[in-house]
Amino acid sequence: MIKIGLTGGIGSGKSTVASIFKQLGVSVYFSDTRAKFLMASDSKVIAQIEDAFGSKSYVNGQLNKTYISKKVFSDTRALKTLNSIVHPAVKNDFNLWCTTQKGSYIIKEAAILFESNSNIGLDKVILVSSPKELKMSRVLKRDQTDEKSVLERMDAQWKDSEKRLLADYEIRNDEKKSLIEQVNFLHKCFCAL
């Protein structure tokens, strides 16, 4: 089974691209969703987060997302600490998930695939790229947040130009070329591998 990484910065449209692959019958592992699940349910991960960030990390058994976000997006050391807890748990979860999948290839969707070294062990990587202004407008509409918060999150991720150097394929989500056509082209390529 071929393992394909799918990455792109916040607001690039990688989740939309992943959904198109899913509609084609491809199994997709959504890393961010699984990370949130593990941070809410895995007792080892919960204990490590509470150790690192204190008792305010969880309120009534729920991850205090606002508290954690403020900590990690304003302090690179705090972000590295959180990543050192969550990424190994996600890696193990992904490896277990792979053992249950069928098909000629699977997709691992992750915003910070290269930043977290999650591309190691994957056969190919697709970058979903998009102009910064377009990413910003998408996130502002989607998340009901402010520009400063979005910029902090963008700054915590590599730029498309950096990711492009390591990616094998690129899907341009600039609203000029059909995403469906681009995904269908890659789907045919991967099925032929």
Tab-separated table of N, CA, C and O in Angstrom, residues 42-139:
chain	number	residue	atom	x	y	z
A	42	ASP	N	-6.796	10.140	25.228
A	42	ASP	CA	-5.657	9.289	25.559
A	42	ASP	C	-5.090	9.714	26.918
A	42	ASP	O	-4.549	10.815	27.057
A	43	SER	N	-5.200	8.848	27.901
A	43	SER	CA	-4.809	9.215	29.274
A	43	SER	C	-3.336	9.607	29.382
A	43	SER	O	-2.975	10.511	30.147
A	44	LYS	N	-2.478	8.954	28.599
A	44	LYS	CA	-1.046	9.288	28.630
A	44	LYS	C	-0.812	10.696	28.071
A	44	LYS	O	-0.067	11.495	28.655
A	45	VAL	N	-1.466	11.007	26.958
A	45	VAL	CA	-1.334	12.331	26.344
A	45	VAL	C	-1.890	13.399	27.284
A	45	VAL	O	-1.265	14.454	27.489
A	46	ILE	N	-3.044	13.148	27.874
A	46	ILE	CA	-3.664	14.094	28.805
A	46	ILE	C	-2.730	14.383	29.978
A	46	ILE	O	-2.507	15.544	30.343
A	47	ALA	N	-2.158	13.339	30.557
A	47	ALA	CA	-1.246	13.510	31.693
A	47	ALA	C	-0.025	14.335	31.297
A	47	ALA	O	0.414	15.216	32.063
A	48	GLN	N	0.513	14.083	30.116
A	48	GLN	CA	1.692	14.831	29.664
A	48	GLN	C	1.357	16.304	29.416
A	48	GLN	O	2.163	17.189	29.747
A	49	ILE	N	0.186	16.580	28.865
A	49	ILE	CA	-0.224	17.970	28.632
A	49	ILE	C	-0.432	18.690	29.959
A	49	ILE	O	0.017	19.830	30.136
A	50	GLU	N	-1.088	18.029	30.905
A	50	GLU	CA	-1.283	18.649	32.229
A	50	GLU	C	0.045	18.883	32.927
A	50	GLU	O	0.228	19.914	33.588
A	51	ASP	N	0.981	17.960	32.775
A	51	ASP	CA	2.318	18.129	33.349
A	51	ASP	C	3.016	19.346	32.759
A	51	ASP	O	3.647	20.119	33.479
A	52	ALA	N	2.914	19.494	31.453
A	52	ALA	CA	3.625	20.562	30.755
A	52	ALA	C	2.964	21.931	30.893
A	52	ALA	O	3.651	22.946	30.994
A	53	PHE	N	1.614	21.966	30.893
A	53	PHE	CA	0.915	23.246	30.833
A	53	PHE	C	0.044	23.561	32.052
A	53	PHE	O	-0.587	24.610	32.104
A	54	GLY	N	-0.018	22.651	32.999
A	54	GLY	CA	-0.742	22.919	34.226
A	54	GLY	C	-2.189	22.467	34.222
A	54	GLY	O	-2.717	21.997	33.217
A	55	SER	N	-2.821	22.639	35.372
A	55	SER	CA	-4.177	22.135	35.584
A	55	SER	C	-5.236	22.874	34.763
A	55	SER	O	-6.340	22.364	34.568
A	56	LYS	N	-4.916	24.061	34.265
A	56	LYS	CA	-5.873	24.809	33.439
A	56	LYS	C	-5.998	24.225	32.026
A	56	LYS	O	-6.836	24.664	31.253
A	57	SER	N	-5.170	23.233	31.718
A	57	SER	CA	-5.185	22.627	30.379
A	57	SER	C	-6.499	21.911	30.086
A	57	SER	O	-6.906	21.798	28.930
A	58	TYR	N	-7.140	21.428	31.135
A	58	TYR	CA	-8.415	20.719	30.987
A	58	TYR	C	-9.409	21.299	31.971
A	58	TYR	O	-9.082	21.541	33.138
A	59	VAL	N	-10.637	21.526	31.496
A	59	VAL	CA	-11.710	22.031	32.335
A	59	VAL	C	-12.866	21.055	32.210
A	59	VAL	O	-13.331	20.772	31.113
A	60	ASN	N	-13.291	20.497	33.342
A	60	ASN	CA	-14.366	19.495	33.364
A	60	ASN	C	-14.077	18.335	32.404
A	60	ASN	O	-14.962	17.876	31.683
A	61	GLY	N	-12.830	17.930	32.369
A	61	GLY	CA	-12.433	16.803	31.539
A	61	GLY	C	-12.276	17.117	30.058
A	61	GLY	O	-12.000	16.230	29.260
A	62	GLN	N	-12.458	18.370	29.677
A	62	GLN	CA	-12.342	18.796	28.278
A	62	GLN	C	-11.086	19.638	28.091
A	62	GLN	O	-10.752	20.457	28.946
A	63	LEU	N	-10.405	19.439	26.967
A	63	LEU	CA	-9.233	20.240	26.657
A	63	LEU	C	-9.630	21.708	26.590
A	63	LEU	O	-10.600	22.071	25.924
A	64	ASN	N	-8.888	22.549	27.277
A	64	ASN	CA	-9.130	23.988	27.274
A	64	ASN	C	-8.397	24.577	26.059
A	64	ASN	O	-7.266	25.042	26.155
A	65	LYS	N	-9.063	24.529	24.907
A	65	LYS	CA	-8.440	24.911	23.636
A	65	LYS	C	-7.976	26.365	23.635
A	65	LYS	O	-6.908	26.677	23.107
A	66	THR	N	-8.764	27.246	24.213
A	66	THR	CA	-8.402	28.661	24.244
A	66	THR	C	-7.114	28.865	25.028
A	66	THR	O	-6.193	29.557	24.577
A	67	TYR	N	-7.034	28.245	26.184
A	67	TYR	CA	-5.849	28.351	27.050
A	67	TYR	C	-4.607	27.791	26.344
A	67	TYR	O	-3.566	28.439	26.288
A	68	ILE	N	-4.739	26.587	25.769
A	68	ILE	CA	-3.611	25.943	25.087
A	68	ILE	C	-3.187	26.756	23.866
A	68	ILE	O	-1.992	26.980	23.644
A	69	SER	N	-4.147	27.228	23.080
A	69	SER	CA	-3.833	28.018	21.879
A	69	SER	C	-3.050	29.275	22.234
A	69	SER	O	-2.065	29.612	21.571
A	70	LYS	N	-3.490	29.981	23.271
A	70	LYS	CA	-2.785	31.200	23.687
A	70	LYS	C	-1.359	30.886	24.116
A	70	LYS	O	-0.437	31.648	23.847
A	71	LYS	N	-1.189	29.756	24.767
A	71	LYS	CA	0.152	29.348	25.220
A	71	LYS	C	1.066	29.045	24.036
A	71	LYS	O	2.189	29.538	23.971
A	72	VAL	N	0.597	28.206	23.123
A	72	VAL	CA	1.497	27.675	22.099
A	72	VAL	C	1.697	28.593	20.897
A	72	VAL	O	2.760	28.536	20.274
A	73	PHE	N	0.719	29.430	20.563
A	73	PHE	CA	0.896	30.267	19.384
A	73	PHE	C	1.616	31.575	19.698
A	73	PHE	O	1.939	32.343	18.798
A	74	SER	N	1.929	31.812	20.958
A	74	SER	CA	2.704	32.998	21.313
A	74	SER	C	4.078	32.631	21.875
A	74	SER	O	4.870	33.501	22.204
A	75	ASP	N	4.370	31.340	21.979
A	75	ASP	CA	5.631	30.881	22.567
A	75	ASP	C	6.107	29.643	21.811
A	75	ASP	O	5.514	28.567	21.931
A	76	THR	N	7.179	29.789	21.052
A	76	THR	CA	7.650	28.675	20.225
A	76	THR	C	8.105	27.485	21.062
A	76	THR	O	7.949	26.341	20.633
A	77	ARG	N	8.633	27.742	22.247
A	77	ARG	CA	9.043	26.614	23.106
A	77	ARG	C	7.833	25.821	23.572
A	77	ARG	O	7.862	24.592	23.634
A	78	ALA	N	6.755	26.526	23.904
A	78	ALA	CA	5.528	25.848	24.331
A	78	ALA	C	4.953	25.018	23.189
A	78	ALA	O	4.482	23.900	23.399
A	79	LEU	N	5.016	25.564	21.971
A	79	LEU	CA	4.529	24.830	20.798
A	79	LEU	C	5.360	23.565	20.584
A	79	LEU	O	4.818	22.490	20.324
A	80	LYS	N	6.672	23.676	20.724
A	80	LYS	CA	7.545	22.505	20.575
A	80	LYS	C	7.223	21.453	21.633
A	80	LYS	O	7.225	20.260	21.345
A	81	THR	N	6.937	21.909	22.842
A	81	THR	CA	6.585	20.983	23.919
A	81	THR	C	5.298	20.235	23.589
A	81	THR	O	5.233	19.011	23.704
A	82	LEU	N	4.267	20.982	23.158
A	82	LEU	CA	2.996	20.345	22.805
A	82	LEU	C	3.198	19.361	21.660
A	82	LEU	O	2.698	18.234	21.706
A	83	ASN	N	3.950	19.779	20.652
A	83	ASN	CA	4.208	18.897	19.510
A	83	ASN	C	4.960	17.633	19.924
A	83	ASN	O	4.699	16.554	19.398
A	84	SER	N	5.875	17.756	20.869
A	84	SER	CA	6.644	16.584	21.315
A	84	SER	C	5.770	15.583	22.068
A	84	SER	O	6.123	14.419	22.199
A	85	ILE	N	4.631	16.035	22.538
A	85	ILE	CA	3.668	15.151	23.200
A	85	ILE	C	2.709	14.537	22.174
A	85	ILE	O	2.483	13.328	22.154
A	86	VAL	N	2.163	15.389	21.324
A	86	VAL	CA	1.078	14.977	20.424
A	86	VAL	C	1.581	14.205	19.200
A	86	VAL	O	0.988	13.187	18.828
A	87	HIS	N	2.661	14.650	18.592
A	87	HIS	CA	3.107	14.019	17.342
A	87	HIS	C	3.469	12.541	17.477
A	87	HIS	O	3.062	11.743	16.616
A	88	PRO	N	4.177	12.126	18.517
A	88	PRO	CA	4.426	10.678	18.648
A	88	PRO	C	3.136	9.864	18.819
A	88	PRO	O	3.020	8.764	18.287
A	89	ALA	N	2.169	10.428	19.534
A	89	ALA	CA	0.892	9.735	19.724
A	89	ALA	C	0.148	9.606	18.391
A	89	ALA	O	-0.427	8.556	18.085
A	90	VAL	N	0.184	10.671	17.582
A	90	VAL	CA	-0.473	10.639	16.268
A	90	VAL	C	0.245	9.654	15.350
A	90	VAL	O	-0.402	8.903	14.609
A	91	LYS	N	1.563	9.638	15.410
A	91	LYS	CA	2.335	8.706	14.569
A	91	LYS	C	1.948	7.260	14.876
A	91	LYS	O	1.707	6.460	13.967
A	92	ASN	N	1.872	6.911	16.156
A	92	ASN	CA	1.465	5.552	16.552
A	92	ASN	C	0.043	5.252	16.100
A	92	ASN	O	-0.242	4.155	15.603
A	93	ASP	N	-0.845	6.227	16.261
A	93	ASP	CA	-2.237	6.069	15.862
A	93	ASP	C	-2.342	5.853	14.351
A	93	ASP	O	-3.082	4.979	13.882
A	94	PHE	N	-1.574	6.625	13.581
A	94	PHE	CA	-1.566	6.484	12.124
A	94	PHE	C	-1.063	5.095	11.709
A	94	PHE	O	-1.657	4.445	10.847
A	95	ASN	N	0.006	4.637	12.334
A	95	ASN	CA	0.555	3.320	11.992
A	95	ASN	C	-0.460	2.207	12.268
A	95	ASN	O	-0.602	1.280	11.467
A	96	LEU	N	-1.176	2.303	13.381
A	96	LEU	CA	-2.228	1.319	13.686
A	96	LEU	C	-3.355	1.404	12.659
A	96	LEU	O	-3.853	0.387	12.185
A	97	TRP	N	-3.750	2.625	12.318
A	97	TRP	CA	-4.812	2.848	11.334
A	97	TRP	C	-4.438	2.214	9.997
A	97	TRP	O	-5.272	1.584	9.354
A	98	CYS	N	-3.185	2.375	9.576
A	98	CYS	CA	-2.730	1.832	8.285
A	98	CYS	C	-2.925	0.322	8.200
A	98	CYS	O	-3.233	-0.198	7.122
A	99	THR	N	-2.773	-0.367	9.311
A	99	THR	CA	-2.892	-1.831	9.298
A	99	THR	C	-4.312	-2.299	9.007
A	99	THR	O	-4.522	-3.457	8.665
A	100	THR	N	-5.283	-1.396	9.130
A	100	THR	CA	-6.691	-1.774	8.919
A	100	THR	C	-7.236	-1.305	7.571
A	100	THR	O	-8.411	-1.512	7.286
A	101	GLN	N	-6.395	-0.675	6.749
A	101	GLN	CA	-6.866	-0.082	5.501
A	101	GLN	C	-6.660	-1.002	4.305
A	101	GLN	O	-5.747	-1.807	4.279
A	102	LYS	N	-7.533	-0.835	3.334
A	102	LYS	CA	-7.454	-1.563	2.072
A	102	LYS	C	-7.263	-0.535	0.954
A	102	LYS	O	-7.471	0.643	1.148
A	103	GLY	N	-6.899	-0.999	-0.212
A	103	GLY	CA	-6.753	-0.096	-1.353
A	103	GLY	C	-5.300	0.010	-1.777
A	103	GLY	O	-4.393	-0.389	-1.060
A	104	SER	N	-5.103	0.588	-2.959
A	104	SER	CA	-3.745	0.681	-3.483
A	104	SER	C	-2.948	1.799	-2.826
A	104	SER	O	-1.727	1.757	-2.784
A	105	TYR	N	-3.665	2.815	-2.285
A	105	TYR	CA	-2.964	3.884	-1.568
A	105	TYR	C	-3.885	4.528	-0.537
A	105	TYR	O	-5.103	4.410	-0.612
A	106	ILE	N	-3.265	5.182	0.418
A	106	ILE	CA	-3.993	5.930	1.453
A	106	ILE	C	-3.417	7.350	1.491
A	106	ILE	O	-2.318	7.599	1.006
A	107	ILE	N	-4.163	8.240	2.116
A	107	ILE	CA	-3.747	9.637	2.263
A	107	ILE	C	-3.624	9.962	3.752
A	107	ILE	O	-4.511	9.626	4.545
A	108	LYS	N	-2.530	10.622	4.111
A	108	LYS	CA	-2.366	11.165	5.469
A	108	LYS	C	-2.394	12.683	5.340
A	108	LYS	O	-1.460	13.293	4.832
A	109	GLU	N	-3.474	13.296	5.792
A	109	GLU	CA	-3.639	14.739	5.729
A	109	GLU	C	-3.082	15.352	7.013
A	109	GLU	O	-3.438	14.932	8.111
A	110	ALA	N	-2.161	16.313	6.865
A	110	ALA	CA	-1.556	16.962	8.038
A	110	ALA	C	-1.062	18.352	7.665
A	110	ALA	O	-0.321	18.511	6.695
A	111	ALA	N	-1.451	19.340	8.437
A	111	ALA	CA	-1.050	20.727	8.169
A	111	ALA	C	0.460	20.894	8.301
A	111	ALA	O	1.086	21.578	7.500
A	112	ILE	N	1.032	20.277	9.310
A	112	ILE	CA	2.466	20.468	9.559
A	112	ILE	C	3.229	19.157	9.333
A	112	ILE	O	4.029	18.729	10.151
A	113	LEU	N	3.002	18.567	8.197
A	113	LEU	CA	3.611	17.291	7.837
A	113	LEU	C	5.134	17.375	7.853
A	113	LEU	O	5.805	16.541	8.469
A	114	PHE	N	5.692	18.384	7.200
A	114	PHE	CA	7.148	18.529	7.148
A	114	PHE	C	7.706	19.056	8.468
A	114	PHE	O	8.740	18.589	8.952
A	115	GLU	N	7.017	20.025	9.063
A	115	GLU	CA	7.484	20.632	10.308
A	115	GLU	C	7.624	19.604	11.426
A	115	GLU	O	8.474	19.723	12.302
A	116	SER	N	6.756	18.580	11.396
A	116	SER	CA	6.744	17.562	12.448
A	116	SER	C	7.495	16.289	12.039
A	116	SER	O	7.488	15.307	12.781
A	117	ASN	N	8.123	16.319	10.866
A	117	ASN	CA	8.810	15.138	10.313
A	117	ASN	C	7.859	13.964	10.085
A	117	ASN	O	8.286	12.815	10.022
A	118	SER	N	6.572	14.254	9.949
A	118	SER	CA	5.581	13.205	9.702
A	118	SER	C	5.621	12.699	8.270
A	118	SER	O	4.931	11.749	7.920
A	119	ASN	N	6.430	13.348	7.440
A	119	ASN	CA	6.593	12.879	6.063
A	119	ASN	C	7.522	11.663	5.991
A	119	ASN	O	7.513	10.936	5.002
A	120	ILE	N	8.272	11.440	7.051
A	120	ILE	CA	9.179	10.289	7.090
A	120	ILE	C	8.341	9.010	7.081
A	120	ILE	O	7.411	8.854	7.860
A	121	GLY	N	8.653	8.122	6.168
A	121	GLY	CA	7.915	6.874	6.043
A	121	GLY	C	6.795	6.932	5.017
A	121	GLY	O	6.160	5.914	4.736
A	122	LEU	N	6.556	8.115	4.458
A	122	LEU	CA	5.552	8.239	3.407
A	122	LEU	C	6.244	8.079	2.049
A	122	LEU	O	7.413	8.406	1.895
A	123	ASP	N	5.496	7.588	1.067
A	123	ASP	CA	6.072	7.351	-0.252
A	123	ASP	C	6.098	8.607	-1.114
A	123	ASP	O	7.032	8.820	-1.884
A	124	LYS	N	5.085	9.430	-1.011
A	124	LYS	CA	4.963	10.663	-1.792
A	124	LYS	C	4.240	11.701	-0.948
A	124	LYS	O	3.519	11.355	-0.006
A	125	VAL	N	4.412	12.974	-1.323
A	125	VAL	CA	3.727	14.060	-0.617
A	125	VAL	C	3.139	15.034	-1.625
A	125	VAL	O	3.792	15.422	-2.590
A	126	ILE	N	1.886	15.425	-1.352
A	126	ILE	CA	1.190	16.437	-2.151
A	126	ILE	C	1.115	17.715	-1.312
A	126	ILE	O	0.709	17.679	-0.148
A	127	LEU	N	1.475	18.817	-1.923
A	127	LEU	CA	1.303	20.130	-1.297
A	127	LEU	C	0.076	20.794	-1.905
A	127	LEU	O	-0.052	20.862	-3.130
A	128	VAL	N	-0.822	21.286	-1.052
A	128	VAL	CA	-1.927	22.120	-1.501
A	128	VAL	C	-1.507	23.556	-1.217
A	128	VAL	O	-1.304	23.930	-0.057
A	129	SER	N	-1.314	24.331	-2.279
A	129	SER	CA	-0.844	25.708	-2.115
A	129	SER	C	-1.948	26.686	-2.493
A	129	SER	O	-2.872	26.349	-3.239
A	130	SER	N	-1.813	27.883	-1.954
A	130	SER	CA	-2.818	28.911	-2.177
A	130	SER	C	-2.198	30.265	-1.836
A	130	SER	O	-1.362	30.346	-0.939
A	131	PRO	N	-2.598	31.337	-2.520
A	131	PRO	CA	-2.076	32.666	-2.176
A	131	PRO	C	-2.444	33.046	-0.738
A	131	PRO	O	-3.523	32.705	-0.249
A	132	LYS	N	-1.525	33.751	-0.075
A	132	LYS	CA	-1.700	34.108	1.342
A	132	LYS	C	-3.009	34.863	1.589
A	132	LYS	O	-3.711	34.593	2.562
A	133	GLU	N	-3.351	35.803	0.703
A	133	GLU	CA	-4.566	36.603	0.897
A	133	GLU	C	-5.815	35.713	0.855
A	133	GLU	O	-6.765	35.918	1.596
A	134	LEU	N	-5.795	34.734	-0.035
A	134	LEU	CA	-6.917	33.809	-0.165
A	134	LEU	C	-7.023	32.918	1.077
A	134	LEU	O	-8.125	32.688	1.596
A	135	LYS	N	-5.873	32.447	1.570
A	135	LYS	CA	-5.864	31.649	2.807
A	135	LYS	C	-6.467	32.469	3.943
A	135	LYS	O	-7.297	31.980	4.707
A	136	MET	N	-6.008	33.713	4.059
A	136	MET	CA	-6.475	34.588	5.140
A	136	MET	C	-7.987	34.759	5.067
A	136	MET	O	-8.685	34.607	6.078
A	137	SER	N	-8.525	35.063	3.892
A	137	SER	CA	-9.972	35.293	3.782
A	137	SER	C	-10.763	34.032	4.109
A	137	SER	O	-11.812	34.096	4.755
A	138	ARG	N	-10.256	32.864	3.694
A	138	ARG	CA	-10.942	31.602	4.008
A	138	ARG	C	-10.995	31.364	5.514
A	138	ARG	O	-12.028	30.979	6.060
A	139	VAL	N	-9.858	31.561	6.184
A	139	VAL	CA	-9.801	31.285	7.618
A	139	VAL	C	-10.649	32.285	8.396
A	139	VAL	O	-11.340	31.911	9.346
